[in-house]
Tab-separated table of C-alpha atoms in Angstrom:
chain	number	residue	atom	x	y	z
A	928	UNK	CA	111.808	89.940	114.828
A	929	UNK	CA	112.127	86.691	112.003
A	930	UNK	CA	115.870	85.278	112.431
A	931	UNK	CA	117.582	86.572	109.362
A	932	UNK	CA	117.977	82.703	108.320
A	933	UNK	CA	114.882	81.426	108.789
A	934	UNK	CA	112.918	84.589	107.522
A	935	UNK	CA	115.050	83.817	104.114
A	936	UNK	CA	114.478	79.408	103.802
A	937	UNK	CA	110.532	80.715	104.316
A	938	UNK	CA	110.601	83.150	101.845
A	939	UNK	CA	112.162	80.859	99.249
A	940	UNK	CA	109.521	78.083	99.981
A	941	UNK	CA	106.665	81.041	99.432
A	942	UNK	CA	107.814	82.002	96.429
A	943	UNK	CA	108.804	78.593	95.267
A	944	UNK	CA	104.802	78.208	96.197
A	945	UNK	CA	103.777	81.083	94.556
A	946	UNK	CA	105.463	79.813	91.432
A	947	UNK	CA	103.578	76.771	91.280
A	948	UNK	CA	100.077	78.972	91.739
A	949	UNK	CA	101.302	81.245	88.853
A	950	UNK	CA	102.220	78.690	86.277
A	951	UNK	CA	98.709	77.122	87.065
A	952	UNK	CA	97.050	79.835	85.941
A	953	UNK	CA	99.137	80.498	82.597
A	954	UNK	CA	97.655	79.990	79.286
A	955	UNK	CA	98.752	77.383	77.372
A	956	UNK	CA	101.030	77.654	74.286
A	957	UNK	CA	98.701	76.245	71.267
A	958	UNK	CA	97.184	77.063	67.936
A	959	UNK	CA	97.914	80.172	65.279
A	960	UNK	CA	98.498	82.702	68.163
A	961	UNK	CA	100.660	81.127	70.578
A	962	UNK	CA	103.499	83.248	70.129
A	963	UNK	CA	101.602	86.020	71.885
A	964	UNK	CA	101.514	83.131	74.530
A	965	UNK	CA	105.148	82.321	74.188
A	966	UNK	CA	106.040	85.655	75.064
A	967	UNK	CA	103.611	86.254	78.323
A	968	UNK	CA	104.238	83.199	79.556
A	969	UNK	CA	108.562	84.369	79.119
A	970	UNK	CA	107.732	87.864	80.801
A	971	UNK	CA	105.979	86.513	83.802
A	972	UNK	CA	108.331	83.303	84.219
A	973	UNK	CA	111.353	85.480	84.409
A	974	UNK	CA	111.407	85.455	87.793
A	975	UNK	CA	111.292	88.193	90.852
A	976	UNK	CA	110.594	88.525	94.232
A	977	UNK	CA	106.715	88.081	93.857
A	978	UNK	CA	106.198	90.401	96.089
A	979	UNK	CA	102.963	91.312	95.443
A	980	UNK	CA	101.139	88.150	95.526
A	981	UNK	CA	103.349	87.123	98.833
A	982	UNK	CA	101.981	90.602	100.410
A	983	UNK	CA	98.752	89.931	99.547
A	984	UNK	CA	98.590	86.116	101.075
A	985	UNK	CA	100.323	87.301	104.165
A	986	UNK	CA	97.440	89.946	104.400
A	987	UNK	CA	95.000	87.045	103.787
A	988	UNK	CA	96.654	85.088	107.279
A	989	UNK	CA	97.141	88.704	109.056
A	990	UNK	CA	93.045	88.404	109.061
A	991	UNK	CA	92.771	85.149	109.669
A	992	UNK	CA	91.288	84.138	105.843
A	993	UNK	CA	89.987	80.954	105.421
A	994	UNK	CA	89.419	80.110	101.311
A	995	UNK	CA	92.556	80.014	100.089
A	996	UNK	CA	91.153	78.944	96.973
A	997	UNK	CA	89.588	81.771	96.597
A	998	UNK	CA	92.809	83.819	96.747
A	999	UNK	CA	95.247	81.926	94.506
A	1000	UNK	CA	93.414	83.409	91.481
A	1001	UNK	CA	93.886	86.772	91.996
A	1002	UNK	CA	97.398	86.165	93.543
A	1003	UNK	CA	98.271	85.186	90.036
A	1004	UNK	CA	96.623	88.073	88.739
A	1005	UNK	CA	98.336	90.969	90.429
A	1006	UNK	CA	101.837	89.164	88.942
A	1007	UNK	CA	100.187	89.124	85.633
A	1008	UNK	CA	99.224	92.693	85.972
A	1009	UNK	CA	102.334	94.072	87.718
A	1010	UNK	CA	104.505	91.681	84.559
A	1011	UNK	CA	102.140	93.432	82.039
A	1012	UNK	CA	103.441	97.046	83.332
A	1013	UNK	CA	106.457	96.027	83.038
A	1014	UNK	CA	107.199	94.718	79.412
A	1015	UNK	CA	105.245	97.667	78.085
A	1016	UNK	CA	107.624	100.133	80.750
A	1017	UNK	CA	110.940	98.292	78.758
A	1018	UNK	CA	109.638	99.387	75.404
A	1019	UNK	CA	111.797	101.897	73.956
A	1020	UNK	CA	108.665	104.451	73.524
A	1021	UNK	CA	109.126	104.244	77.728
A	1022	UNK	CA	112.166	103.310	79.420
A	1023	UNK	CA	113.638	101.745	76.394
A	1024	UNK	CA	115.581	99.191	78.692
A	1025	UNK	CA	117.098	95.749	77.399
A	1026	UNK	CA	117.655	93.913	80.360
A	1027	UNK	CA	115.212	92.765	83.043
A	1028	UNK	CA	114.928	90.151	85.954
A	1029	UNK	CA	118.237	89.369	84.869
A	1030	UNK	CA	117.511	88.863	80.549
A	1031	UNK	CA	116.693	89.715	77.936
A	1032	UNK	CA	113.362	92.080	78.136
A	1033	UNK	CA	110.406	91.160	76.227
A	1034	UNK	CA	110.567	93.241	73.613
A	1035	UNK	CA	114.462	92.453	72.502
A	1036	UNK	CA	113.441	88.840	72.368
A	1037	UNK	CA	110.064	88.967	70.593
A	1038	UNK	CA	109.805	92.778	69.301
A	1039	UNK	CA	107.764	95.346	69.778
A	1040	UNK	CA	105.026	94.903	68.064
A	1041	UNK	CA	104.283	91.299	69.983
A	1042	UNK	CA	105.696	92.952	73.059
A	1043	UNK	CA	102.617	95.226	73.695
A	1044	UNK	CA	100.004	92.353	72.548
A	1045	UNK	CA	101.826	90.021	75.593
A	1046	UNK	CA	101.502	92.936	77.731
A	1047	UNK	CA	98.032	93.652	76.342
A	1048	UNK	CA	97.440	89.862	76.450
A	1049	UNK	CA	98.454	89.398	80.367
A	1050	UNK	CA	96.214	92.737	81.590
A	1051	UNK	CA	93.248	90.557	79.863
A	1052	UNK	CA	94.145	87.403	80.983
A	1053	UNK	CA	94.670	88.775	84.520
A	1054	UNK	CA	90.880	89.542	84.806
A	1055	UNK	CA	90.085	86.136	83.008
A	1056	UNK	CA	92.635	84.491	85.988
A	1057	UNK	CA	90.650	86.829	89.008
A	1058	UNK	CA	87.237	85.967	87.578
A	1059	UNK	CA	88.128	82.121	88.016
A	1060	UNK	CA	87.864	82.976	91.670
A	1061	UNK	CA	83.640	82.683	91.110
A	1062	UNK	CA	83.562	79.249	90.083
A	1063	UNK	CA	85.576	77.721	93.322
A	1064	UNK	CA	82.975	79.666	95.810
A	1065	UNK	CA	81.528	76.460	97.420
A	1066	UNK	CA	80.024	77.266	101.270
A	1067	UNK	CA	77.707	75.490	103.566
A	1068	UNK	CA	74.998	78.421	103.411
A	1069	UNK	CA	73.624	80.194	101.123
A	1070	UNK	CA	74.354	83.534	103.424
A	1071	UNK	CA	78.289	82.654	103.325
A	1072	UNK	CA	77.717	81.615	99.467
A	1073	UNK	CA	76.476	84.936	99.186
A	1074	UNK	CA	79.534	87.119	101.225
A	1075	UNK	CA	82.256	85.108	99.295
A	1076	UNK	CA	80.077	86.576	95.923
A	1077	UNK	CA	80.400	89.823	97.481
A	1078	UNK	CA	84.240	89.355	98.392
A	1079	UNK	CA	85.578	88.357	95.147
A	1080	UNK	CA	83.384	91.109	93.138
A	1081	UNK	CA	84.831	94.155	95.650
A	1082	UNK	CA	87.998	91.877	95.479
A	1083	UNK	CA	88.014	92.297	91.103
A	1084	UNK	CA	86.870	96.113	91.836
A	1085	UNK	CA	89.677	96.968	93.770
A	1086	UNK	CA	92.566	95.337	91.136
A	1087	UNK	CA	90.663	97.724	88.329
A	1088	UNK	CA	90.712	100.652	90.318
A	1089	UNK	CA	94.153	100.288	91.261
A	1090	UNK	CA	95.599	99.154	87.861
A	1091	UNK	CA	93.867	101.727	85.969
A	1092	UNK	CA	93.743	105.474	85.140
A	1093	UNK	CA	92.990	106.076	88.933
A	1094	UNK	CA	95.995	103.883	89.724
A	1095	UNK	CA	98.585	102.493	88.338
A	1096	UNK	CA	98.360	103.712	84.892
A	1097	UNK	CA	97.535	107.436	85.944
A	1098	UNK	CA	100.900	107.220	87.712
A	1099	UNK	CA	102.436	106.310	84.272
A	1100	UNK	CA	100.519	108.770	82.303
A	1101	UNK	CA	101.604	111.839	84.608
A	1102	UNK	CA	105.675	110.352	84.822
A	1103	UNK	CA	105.545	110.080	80.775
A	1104	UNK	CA	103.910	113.664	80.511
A	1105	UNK	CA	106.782	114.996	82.996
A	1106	UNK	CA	109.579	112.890	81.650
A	1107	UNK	CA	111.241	115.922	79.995
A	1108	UNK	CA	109.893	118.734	82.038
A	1109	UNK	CA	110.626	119.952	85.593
A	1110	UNK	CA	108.491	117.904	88.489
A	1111	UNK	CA	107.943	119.488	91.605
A	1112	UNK	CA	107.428	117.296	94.437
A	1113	UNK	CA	104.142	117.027	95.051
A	1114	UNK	CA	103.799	115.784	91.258
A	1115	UNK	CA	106.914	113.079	92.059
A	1116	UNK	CA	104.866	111.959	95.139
A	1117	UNK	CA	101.680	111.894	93.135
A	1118	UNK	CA	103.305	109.645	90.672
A	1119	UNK	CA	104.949	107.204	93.038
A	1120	UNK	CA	101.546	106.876	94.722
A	1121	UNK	CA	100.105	105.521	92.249
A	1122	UNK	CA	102.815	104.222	89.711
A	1123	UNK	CA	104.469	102.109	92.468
A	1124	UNK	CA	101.487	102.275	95.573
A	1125	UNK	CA	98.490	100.989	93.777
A	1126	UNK	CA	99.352	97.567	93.404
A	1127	UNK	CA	101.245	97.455	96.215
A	1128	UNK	CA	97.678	98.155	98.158
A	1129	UNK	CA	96.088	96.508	95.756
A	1130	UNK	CA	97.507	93.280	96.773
A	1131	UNK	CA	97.168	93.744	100.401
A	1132	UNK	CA	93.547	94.843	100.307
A	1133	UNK	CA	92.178	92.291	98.400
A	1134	UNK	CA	94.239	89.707	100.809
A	1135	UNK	CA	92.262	91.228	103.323
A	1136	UNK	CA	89.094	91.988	101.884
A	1137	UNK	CA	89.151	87.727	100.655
A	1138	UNK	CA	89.856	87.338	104.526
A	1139	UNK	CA	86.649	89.011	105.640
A	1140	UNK	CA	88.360	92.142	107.485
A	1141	UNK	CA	86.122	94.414	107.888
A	1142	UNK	CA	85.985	98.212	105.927
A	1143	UNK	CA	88.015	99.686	108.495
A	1144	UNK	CA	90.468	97.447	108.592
A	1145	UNK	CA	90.717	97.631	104.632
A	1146	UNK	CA	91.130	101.109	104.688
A	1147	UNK	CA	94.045	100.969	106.978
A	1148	UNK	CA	95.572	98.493	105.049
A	1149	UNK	CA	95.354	100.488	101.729
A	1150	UNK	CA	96.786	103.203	104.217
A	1151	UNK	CA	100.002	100.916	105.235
A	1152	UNK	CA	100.223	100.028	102.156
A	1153	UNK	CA	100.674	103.097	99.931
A	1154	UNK	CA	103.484	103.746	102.182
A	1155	UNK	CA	105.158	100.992	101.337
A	1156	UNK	CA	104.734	101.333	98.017
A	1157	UNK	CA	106.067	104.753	98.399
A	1158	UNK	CA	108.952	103.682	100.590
A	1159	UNK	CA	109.542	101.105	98.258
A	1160	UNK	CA	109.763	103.772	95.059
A	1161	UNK	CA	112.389	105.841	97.129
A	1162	UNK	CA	114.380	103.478	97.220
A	1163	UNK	CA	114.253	102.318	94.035
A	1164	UNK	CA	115.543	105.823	93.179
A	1165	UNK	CA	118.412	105.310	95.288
A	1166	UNK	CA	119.625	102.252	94.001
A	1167	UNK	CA	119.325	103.098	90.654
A	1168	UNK	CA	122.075	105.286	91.880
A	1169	UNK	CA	124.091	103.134	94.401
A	1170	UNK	CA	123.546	99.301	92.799
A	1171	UNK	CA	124.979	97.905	89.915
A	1172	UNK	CA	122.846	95.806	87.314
A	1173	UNK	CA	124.269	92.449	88.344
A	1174	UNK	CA	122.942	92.878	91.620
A	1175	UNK	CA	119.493	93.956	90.720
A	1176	UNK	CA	119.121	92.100	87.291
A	1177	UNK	CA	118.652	95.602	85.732
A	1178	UNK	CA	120.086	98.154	84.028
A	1179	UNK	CA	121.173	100.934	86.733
A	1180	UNK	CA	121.393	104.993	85.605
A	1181	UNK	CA	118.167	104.590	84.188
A	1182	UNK	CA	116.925	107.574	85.516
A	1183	UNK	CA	119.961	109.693	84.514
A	1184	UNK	CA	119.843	108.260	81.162
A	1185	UNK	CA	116.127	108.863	80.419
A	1186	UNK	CA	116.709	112.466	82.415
A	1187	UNK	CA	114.044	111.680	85.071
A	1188	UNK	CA	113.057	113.529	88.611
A	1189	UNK	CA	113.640	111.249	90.981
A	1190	UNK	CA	114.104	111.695	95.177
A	1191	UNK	CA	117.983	111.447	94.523
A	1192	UNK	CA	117.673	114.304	91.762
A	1193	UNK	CA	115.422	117.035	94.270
A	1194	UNK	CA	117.288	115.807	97.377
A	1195	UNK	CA	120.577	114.341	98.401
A	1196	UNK	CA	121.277	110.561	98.697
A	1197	UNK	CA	121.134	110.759	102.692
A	1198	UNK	CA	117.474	113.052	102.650
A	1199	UNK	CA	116.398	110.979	100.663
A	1200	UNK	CA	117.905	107.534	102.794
A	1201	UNK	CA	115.719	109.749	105.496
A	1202	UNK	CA	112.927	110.023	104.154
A	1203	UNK	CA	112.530	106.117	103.264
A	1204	UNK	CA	112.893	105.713	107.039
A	1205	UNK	CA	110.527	107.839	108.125
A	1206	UNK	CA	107.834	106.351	105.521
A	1207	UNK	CA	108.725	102.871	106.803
A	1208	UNK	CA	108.710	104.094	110.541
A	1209	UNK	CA	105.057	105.852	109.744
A	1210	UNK	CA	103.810	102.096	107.788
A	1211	UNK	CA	105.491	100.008	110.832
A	1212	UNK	CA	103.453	101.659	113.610
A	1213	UNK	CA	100.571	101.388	111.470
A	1214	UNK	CA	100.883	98.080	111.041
A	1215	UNK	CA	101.389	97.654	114.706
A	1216	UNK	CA	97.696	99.437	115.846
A	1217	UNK	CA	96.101	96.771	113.432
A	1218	UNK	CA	96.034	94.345	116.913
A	1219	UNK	CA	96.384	91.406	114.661
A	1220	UNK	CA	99.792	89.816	113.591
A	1221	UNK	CA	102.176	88.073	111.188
A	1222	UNK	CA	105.773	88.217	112.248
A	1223	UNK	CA	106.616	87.150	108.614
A	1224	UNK	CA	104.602	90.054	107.300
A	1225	UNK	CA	106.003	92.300	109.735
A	1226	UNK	CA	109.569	91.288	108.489
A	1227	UNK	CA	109.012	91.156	105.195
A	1228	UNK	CA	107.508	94.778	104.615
A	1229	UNK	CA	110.773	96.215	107.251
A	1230	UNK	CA	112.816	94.163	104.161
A	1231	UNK	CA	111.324	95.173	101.460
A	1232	UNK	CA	112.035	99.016	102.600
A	1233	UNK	CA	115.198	98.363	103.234
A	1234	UNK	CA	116.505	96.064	100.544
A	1235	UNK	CA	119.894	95.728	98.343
A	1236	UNK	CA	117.858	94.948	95.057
């Protein structure tokens, strides 16, 4: 196990990295429509864990991946995506929420109306960032030229399929449908599968996929993955119940307020406290029958399950 200490200065100086790789990638803020630039480049410099990126080059090392320069493209693409999900989740036709990472969400700051064309804007531009990915392929054989090709096109594949109607959007479209109705469980798990999950395995399936793992080894990554994600989600629920908005730089009672089905509203606090552990437990021995390792990985996804915001 990472020393609490140490496992904390390293994360700081990966997302501190990460930082640097996103604002690379941002557009910059010129000519008649650079207010719609204004406000993605506010949404996605707001801050966060970067999770999702730092999952997805931890995957990358986990398999031993070589091109980093092929990754850094699409780890500023799954932030773009993931930030894009979320401005358009604060709008008050969703979630209707004011505060976010801490401020002011998009929407209070800019309205609405530019608030959905940064969110549109950042979905686009995430593609535009991925597709970058093509022009940096540079190998000593044509045969190798050709596998990175075929890397970064499943690589783009996989961050559609998972950010749209078969991911992370159908996961919005069936929570907004059920928002005022009654949501049985499988429903609630179906929606946190793919809501919270599919850029969660996203991320870690194109790290490895970039890395050269093999099929097998990217299906039991999606696998360890969606677990996380759906860990992750659980817990989310439970804070929203348990936290306070200065410690997670968001409003809490969210769910109460917008009358939502959550795992705290069909189960008790500690059931549900259960069955985040046995998610994580079921992801963590996973993780373990990979035979390949990253301490830091390890550590971080036992953290992530576990955190206090």
């Amino acid at each position: 196990m990472v020393n609490r200490m140490n496992f904390e200065i390293e994360r700081k100086e990966r997302v501190r990295e990460i930082e640097e790789i996103i604002k690379a990638h941002l557009p910059s803020q010129e000519s008649y429509q650079k207010t719609v630039m204004e406000a993605m480049n506010y949404s996605i410099l707001a801050g966060g864990k970067r999770l999702r990126p730092m999952l997805m080059e931890e995957t990358f090392h986990l398999f031993g991946g070589q091109h980093r320069e092929l990754l850094e493209p699409f780890m500023s693409a799954i932030e773009m995506i993931h930030t894009y999900s979320l401005v358009h989740d604060d709008l008050p036709a969703m979630d209707n929420d004011e505060y976010r990472r801490g401020r002011k969400t998009t929407h209070v700051v800019y309205g609405e109306a530019m608030a959905i064309l940064a969110g549109d804007g950042l979905l686009n531009y995430a593609f535009e960032t991925a597709a970058k990915a093509f022009r940096v392929i540079k190998a000593p054989t044509e045969t190798e030229e050709l596998m990175q090709y075929k890397q970064v096109a499943k690589a783009i594949e996989v961050l559609g399929d998972k950010a749209g109607i078969y991911g992370m959007i159908g996961g919005q479209v069936v929570d907004v449908q059920e928002a005022a109705g009654s949501v049985d469980r499988d429903r609630l798990d179906f929606i946190y599968h793919l809501k919270t999950g599919a850029l969660i395995e996203a991320s870690m399936m194109i790290g490895a996929i970039l890395a050269g793992a093999g099929a097998g080894e990217v299906n039991k990554i999606e696998s360890i993955a969606g677990d996380i994600g759906f860990a992750f989600q659980i817990r989310d629920d439970i804070l929203d119940v348990t936290s306070s908005q200065e410690v997670l730089g968001k409003p809490v009672h969210s769910d109460e307020k917008n009358e939502k089905v959550t795992y705290v509203t069909i189960m008790d606090l500690n059931r549900a406290s259960l069955e985040v552990e046995m998610i994580s437990d079921r992801a963590l021995k996973e993780f373990d029958s990979l035979g390949v390792e990253n301490a830091y990985l390890k550590e971080l996804i036992r953290r992530l399950i576990t955190r206090e915001n």
